[in-house]
GROMACS .gro file of C-alpha atoms in nm:
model
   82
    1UNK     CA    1   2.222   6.077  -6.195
    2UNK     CA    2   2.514   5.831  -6.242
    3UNK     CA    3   2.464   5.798  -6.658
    4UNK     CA    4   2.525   6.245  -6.674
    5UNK     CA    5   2.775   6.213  -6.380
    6UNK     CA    6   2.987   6.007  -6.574
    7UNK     CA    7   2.939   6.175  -6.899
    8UNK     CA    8   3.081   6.520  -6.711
    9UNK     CA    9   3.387   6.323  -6.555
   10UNK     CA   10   3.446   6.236  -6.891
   11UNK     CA   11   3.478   6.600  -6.987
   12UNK     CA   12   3.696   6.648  -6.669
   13UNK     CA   13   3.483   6.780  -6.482
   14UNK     CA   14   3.550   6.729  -6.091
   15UNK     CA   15   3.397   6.533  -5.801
   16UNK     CA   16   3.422   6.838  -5.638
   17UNK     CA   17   3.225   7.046  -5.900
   18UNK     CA   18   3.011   6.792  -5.912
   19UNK     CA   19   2.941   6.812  -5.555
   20UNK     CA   20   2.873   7.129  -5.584
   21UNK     CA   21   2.642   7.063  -5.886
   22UNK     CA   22   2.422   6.852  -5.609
   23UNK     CA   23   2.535   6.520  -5.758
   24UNK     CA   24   2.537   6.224  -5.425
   25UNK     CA   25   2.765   5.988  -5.394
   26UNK     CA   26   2.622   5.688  -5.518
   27UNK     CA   27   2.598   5.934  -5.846
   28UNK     CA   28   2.979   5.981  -5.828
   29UNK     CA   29   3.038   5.630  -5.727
   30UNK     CA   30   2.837   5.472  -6.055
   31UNK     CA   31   2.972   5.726  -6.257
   32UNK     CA   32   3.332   5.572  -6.201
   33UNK     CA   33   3.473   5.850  -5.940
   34UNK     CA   34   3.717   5.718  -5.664
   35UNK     CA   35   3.685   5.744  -5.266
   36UNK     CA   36   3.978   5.920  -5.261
   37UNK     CA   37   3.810   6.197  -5.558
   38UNK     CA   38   3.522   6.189  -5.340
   39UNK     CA   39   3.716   6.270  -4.995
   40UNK     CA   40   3.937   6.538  -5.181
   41UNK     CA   41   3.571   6.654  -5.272
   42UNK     CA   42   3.463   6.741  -4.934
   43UNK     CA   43   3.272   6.409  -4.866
   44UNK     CA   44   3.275   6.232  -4.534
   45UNK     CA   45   3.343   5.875  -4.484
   46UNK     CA   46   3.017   5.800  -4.360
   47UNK     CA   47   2.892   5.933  -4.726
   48UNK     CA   48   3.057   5.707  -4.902
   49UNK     CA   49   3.043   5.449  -4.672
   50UNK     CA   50   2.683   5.455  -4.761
   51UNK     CA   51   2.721   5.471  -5.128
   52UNK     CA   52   2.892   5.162  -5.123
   53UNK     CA   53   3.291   5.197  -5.092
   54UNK     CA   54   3.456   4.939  -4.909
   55UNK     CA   55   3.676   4.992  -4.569
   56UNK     CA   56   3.967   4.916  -4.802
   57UNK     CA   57   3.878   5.188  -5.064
   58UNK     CA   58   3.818   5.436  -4.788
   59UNK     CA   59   4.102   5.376  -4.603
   60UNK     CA   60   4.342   5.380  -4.999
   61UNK     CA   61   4.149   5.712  -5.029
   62UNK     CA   62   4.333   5.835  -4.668
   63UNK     CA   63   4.077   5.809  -4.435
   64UNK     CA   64   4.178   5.702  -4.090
   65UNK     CA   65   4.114   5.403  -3.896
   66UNK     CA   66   3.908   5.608  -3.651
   67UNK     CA   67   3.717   5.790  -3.937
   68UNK     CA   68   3.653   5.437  -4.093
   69UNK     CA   69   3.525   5.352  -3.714
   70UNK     CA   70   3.286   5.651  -3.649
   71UNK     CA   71   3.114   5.602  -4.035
   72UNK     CA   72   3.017   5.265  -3.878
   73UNK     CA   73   3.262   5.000  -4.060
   74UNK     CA   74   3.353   4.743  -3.745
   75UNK     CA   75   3.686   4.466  -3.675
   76UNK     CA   76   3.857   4.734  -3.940
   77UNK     CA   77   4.149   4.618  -3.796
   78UNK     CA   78   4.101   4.246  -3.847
   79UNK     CA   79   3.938   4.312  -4.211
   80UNK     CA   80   4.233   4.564  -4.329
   81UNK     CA   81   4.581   4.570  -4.305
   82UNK     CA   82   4.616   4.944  -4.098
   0.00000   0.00000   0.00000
């Protein structure tokens, strides 16, 4: 999934269309796609919480620091600047 998710966002195709393709995020995530692509794509935090973004790259994408709290990420405040 990754390897032909990465091939299309080198065509410039979008996370979104992507998405919408039925690619996951962990596809997106391999393929080089950012958490903030992948929130501007519709995704929750929670999603790409569990494809492996950090509580810094969610929270640079523009997630808040209760959205960060209710995908399950805990101290947020003591492990990111807020």
């Amino acid at each position: 999934g990754g390897y032909f998710a990465s091939a299309f966002q080198d065509a410039g195709v979008s996370a979104g269309e992507l998405k919408d393709a039925g690619f996951s995020p962990p596809d997106l995530k391999y393929a080089g796609f950012s958490g903030k692509e992948l929130k501007d794509a519709g995704y929750s935090a929670k999603e790409l919480k569990d494809a492996g973004y950090s509580a810094k790259e969610l929270k640079d994408a523009g997630f808040s620091a209760d959205q960060l709290k209710d995908a399950g990420y805990i101290d947020i405040h003591q492990k990111i600047a807020i």
